[in-house]
Every structure is written in structure tokens, then in C-alpha cells.
C-alpha positions as a printed Julia matrix, in Angstrom:
248×3 Matrix{Float64}:
  17.65    0.16   11.61
  14.4    -0.23    9.68
  12.66   -2.57   12.13
  12.77   -3.03   15.87
  10.68   -5.34   18.06
   8.73   -6.54   15.02
   6.85   -9.78   15.64
   4.0   -11.49   13.81
   3.06  -14.92   12.51
   1.16  -16.12    9.46
  -1.19  -19.1     9.66
  -1.83  -21.58    6.89
  -4.03  -20.13    4.17
  -3.99  -16.54    5.45
  -3.69  -13.7     2.94
  -1.9   -10.83    4.63
  -1.77   -7.33    3.19
   1.22   -5.39    4.52
   0.52   -1.65    4.81
   3.07    1.09    5.47
   4.21    4.46    4.19
   6.64    4.55    1.29
  10.26    4.19    2.33
   9.57    2.29    5.55
  11.12   -0.95    4.3
   8.22   -3.11    3.14
  10.18   -4.52    0.2
  13.23   -5.07    2.41
  11.15   -7.0     4.94
   9.66   -9.22    2.22
  13.14   -9.85    0.83
  14.43  -10.8     4.29
  11.53  -13.18    4.93
  12.05  -14.83    1.53
  15.74  -15.33    2.3
  17.0   -13.1    -0.5
  18.39  -10.53    1.91
  20.14  -10.91    5.25
  19.09   -9.52    8.63
  21.09   -7.89   11.42
  19.34   -9.69   14.26
  16.19  -11.57   15.18
  14.72  -14.85   14.02
  12.48  -15.94   11.16
  10.99  -19.32   12.03
   9.38  -21.5     9.38
   7.5   -24.74    9.75
   9.67  -27.67    8.75
   9.76  -28.25    4.98
   7.83  -25.02    4.33
   8.29  -23.84    0.74
   8.57  -20.06    0.26
   8.53  -18.22   -3.09
   8.66  -14.52   -3.91
   7.38  -12.57   -6.9
   9.62   -9.53   -7.05
   8.56   -6.07   -8.18
  10.66   -6.04  -11.33
  11.72   -9.54  -12.41
  14.62   -9.59  -14.87
  14.95  -12.12  -17.69
  17.43  -12.82  -20.45
  15.71  -11.28  -23.47
  16.86  -14.13  -25.74
  15.48  -17.11  -23.83
  12.03  -18.55  -24.54
   9.01  -18.17  -22.29
   9.17  -21.83  -21.28
  12.89  -21.67  -20.49
  12.26  -18.54  -18.41
  10.21  -20.8   -16.12
  13.5   -22.29  -14.92
  11.91  -23.79  -11.8
  10.7   -26.73  -13.9
  14.4   -27.84  -14.01
  13.71  -29.83  -17.15
  11.62  -32.41  -15.3
   8.84  -33.69  -17.54
   6.07  -33.36  -14.93
   7.18  -29.84  -13.97
   7.5   -28.77  -17.61
   3.91  -29.9   -18.17
   2.81  -27.95  -15.07
   4.65  -24.86  -16.33
   2.83  -25.1   -19.67
  -0.54  -25.42  -17.89
   0.1   -22.46  -15.57
   1.38  -20.25  -18.41
  -1.68  -21.07  -20.49
  -4.0   -20.21  -17.59
  -2.17  -16.89  -17.31
  -2.9   -16.33  -21.02
   0.72  -16.77  -22.15
   0.24  -19.0   -25.18
   3.39  -18.78  -27.31
   5.82  -20.66  -25.1
   8.65  -20.42  -27.62
   8.48  -16.62  -27.9
  11.64  -14.8   -26.74
  11.14  -12.98  -23.45
  12.4    -9.75  -25.01
   9.28   -9.63  -27.19
   6.89   -9.71  -24.22
   5.39   -6.64  -22.56
   6.23   -5.85  -18.95
   2.89   -7.25  -17.84
   3.43  -10.5   -19.77
   6.9   -10.89  -18.28
   5.41  -10.45  -14.81
   2.94  -13.25  -15.61
   5.82  -15.52  -16.64
   7.56  -14.71  -13.34
   4.34  -15.56  -11.49
   4.1   -18.88  -13.33
   7.7   -19.6   -12.35
   6.87  -19.31   -8.64
   3.47  -21.01   -8.84
   4.81  -24.21  -10.39
   6.82  -24.81   -7.22
   3.52  -24.93   -5.28
   4.83  -22.82   -2.38
   3.23  -22.87    1.05
   3.94  -19.14    1.41
   3.8   -16.84   -1.6
   5.36  -13.39   -1.15
   4.29  -10.64   -3.57
   6.07   -7.28   -3.75
   3.83   -4.72   -5.49
   2.55   -7.4    -7.89
   0.27   -5.11   -9.93
   2.91   -2.46  -10.66
   3.07   -1.68  -14.4
   0.51   -4.38  -15.23
  -2.2    -3.97  -17.83
  -5.81   -4.95  -17.07
  -5.47   -8.4   -18.62
  -2.39   -9.15  -16.5
  -4.07   -7.95  -13.29
  -7.12  -10.12  -14.06
  -4.89  -13.14  -14.71
  -3.01  -12.5   -11.46
  -6.25  -12.22   -9.45
  -7.63  -15.43  -10.96
  -4.41  -17.3   -10.19
  -4.4   -16.12   -6.57
  -8.05  -17.08   -6.07
  -7.08  -20.69   -6.88
  -3.86  -20.59   -4.87
  -4.21  -22.7    -1.72
  -1.21  -21.48    0.28
  -0.64  -18.42    2.46
   0.11  -15.04    0.87
   2.09  -12.08    2.25
   2.03   -9.05    0.0
   2.29   -5.32   -0.33
   0.46   -3.24   -2.91
  -0.8     0.3    -3.51
  -3.65   -1.06   -5.64
  -6.8    -0.62   -3.51
  -8.92   -3.06   -5.53
  -6.2    -5.7    -5.51
  -5.69   -5.47   -1.75
  -9.45   -5.63   -1.18
  -9.84   -8.68   -3.42
  -6.92  -10.62   -1.94
  -6.33   -9.68    1.72
  -8.14  -11.41    4.57
  -5.86   -9.83    7.17
  -4.22   -6.4     7.38
  -0.91   -5.59    9.09
   0.12   -1.94    9.23
   3.49   -0.63   10.38
   2.88    2.25   12.77
   5.18    4.39   14.87
   3.72    2.89   18.04
   3.88   -0.71   16.8
   1.85   -3.0    14.56
  -1.84   -2.81   13.74
  -2.81   -6.42   13.03
  -6.34   -7.63   12.46
  -8.24  -10.21   10.42
 -10.36   -8.01    8.17
 -10.72   -6.84    4.6
  -9.04   -3.72    3.3
 -12.33   -1.83    3.08
 -13.08   -2.69    6.72
  -9.64   -1.37    7.65
 -10.23    1.9     5.81
 -13.6     2.43    7.5
 -12.01    2.73   10.94
 -12.03    6.4    12.02
  -8.57    6.21   13.6
  -7.07    5.31   10.22
  -9.33    6.77    7.57
  -8.13   10.4     7.58
  -4.44    9.52    7.67
  -4.66    6.78    5.1
  -6.89    8.68    2.72
  -4.3    11.45    2.51
  -1.55    8.92    1.84
  -3.71    7.17   -0.73
  -4.37   10.4    -2.63
  -0.68   11.34   -2.61
   0.35    7.89   -3.87
  -2.33    7.87   -6.56
  -1.34   11.35   -7.72
   2.31   10.43   -7.97
   1.53    7.28   -9.95
  -0.86    9.13  -12.25
   1.28   12.21  -12.8
   4.33   10.09  -13.58
   2.65    9.07  -16.83
   2.56   12.64  -18.17
   4.7    15.67  -18.78
   4.71   17.14  -15.3
   5.21   20.64  -16.68
   2.16   20.47  -18.93
  -0.94   21.56  -17.01
  -3.0    22.3   -20.12
  -4.31   18.79  -20.7
  -7.67   17.39  -19.66
  -5.87   14.97  -17.32
  -4.77   17.9   -15.15
  -8.31   19.15  -14.58
  -9.61   15.6   -14.11
  -7.19   14.79  -11.29
  -7.93   18.1    -9.61
 -11.68   17.46   -9.85
 -11.37   13.92   -8.46
  -9.27   14.97   -5.47
 -11.6    17.85   -4.64
 -14.62   15.55   -4.91
 -12.92   13.32   -2.32
 -12.66   16.3    -0.01
  -9.08   17.36   -0.72
  -8.33   20.84   -1.98
  -5.35   20.16   -4.18
  -3.15   22.94   -5.52
  -1.8    21.0    -8.48
   0.87   23.54   -9.36
   2.16   23.51   -5.8
   2.02   19.72   -5.84
   4.08   19.56   -9.01
   6.64   21.92   -7.53
   6.94   19.76   -4.42
   5.32   16.29   -4.76
   6.28   15.39   -1.18
   4.52   18.4     0.32
């Protein structure tokens, strides 16, 4: 099983960053909490009439439908349609009749965000919300979350995003949960976590960066730049060995 003896609560208005190594089930946990996936045992207790919404990592839309129709949570109700238009505009999606298939991945993610925000959830769950987003989309997402009044539970590998959003950090550890009200930078400053997490952060960043390039081409300036950055951070990185075994 992925989780055993896992217990935590989220208070109104808290913004909780969920931290764990890749493959430990963060996305599965978020899916279970949102009700999209079942659980083997245990209880998830919500306040009565609590509204929960989730922004998934890779939302899928019919490429032929319009932006406004993709915000299906308005259900055709006049007031909700108006709200959808307002939220989309704030997220810098202006052509509401444009087919979804013509939008970039970042723009589609913004439409998905609008679709959950118009329901005014009490708990907003975000699974790697900045993945594959351009700068404009990340800025729009940050601005929307600043104005959001409900609680947020999210996971992200984006250091700046976690720092700007989280007011509480929960980390899955082998000996249980680390759970404290603090910013991400305050979490990273703790000596018992800094060495371990810095190594994980470098590995994650390298994988994300290297995935954009031909992994067999070490002649480009990008190769030397990554090597220089990691060494400046105190890591001696054998890039050729890393490419041969990225999980080493």
C-alpha cells in the first residue's frame, strides 16, 4: 500500500504544500481526497456542504468545443456563464469562442483552472499546476490563487510557486509526516532537511531541464550551463554518467 497511518487536517484558508519524493503517491493521494479515486481503508472527513475541486496535471478537452463550453461547470446558468467569462478574462483568455484545440497547453490549463474556480470551492486541490506552463500562464495562476479565499492543497516541483503559495508544509517521510506552518524557504533552511532535499531538487531540476533537449548531444551550451550551475551549488555532477543513468 502507498499510505499507512496517514493523518492530517486542513483548516479554513490554509495553503498546504505537499512534499514527497517522486513515485510516493502524491497524485494518488490528491485524487483520493478529491473523490476521483477510491481508497482501500481509512476515512476522509469533510465539513458538511464543503465544496472540493481539483485541477489535474493534464486536463483533457474535446478539441472542437469552444473555450466557454469547456467551462462546463457553468451548466448553462446565466449567472455562472457570466462568472466563467469574468474568470477567463482575468486569466487572460479573451477569445471565448476559440476551439480548445487551437490553444496552447498553458492556455488549456488556464481554462481548466477557470472551470474549477467558478464553482467557488472551499478546498482547491492542485496537482503539479505549473507543469508545462509558460510564464504568462504561471503569472495568471499565481494572481488567481492570491485572490482565492478557500483552502489549497497542492503539490509542485516549482520552488518559486511553492514559496509564493504555501503557508504550511507537509512532507511524507519514512518515519511519518513532517507538518509545520511555515513557508517553503523556511522549510528548506532547516539543517535536517536541507542536504537531502537539495539533492532531490537538483535531480528533479536536471531531469526536467534535460528532457527538453537531445540527451545524447553534450556539445551545446546548455550542457555546460547545467554543469556549471550544479557545481556552483556544491554538487559535482558527472553529466555523462547522469545521462547514462538519470536515477543514479
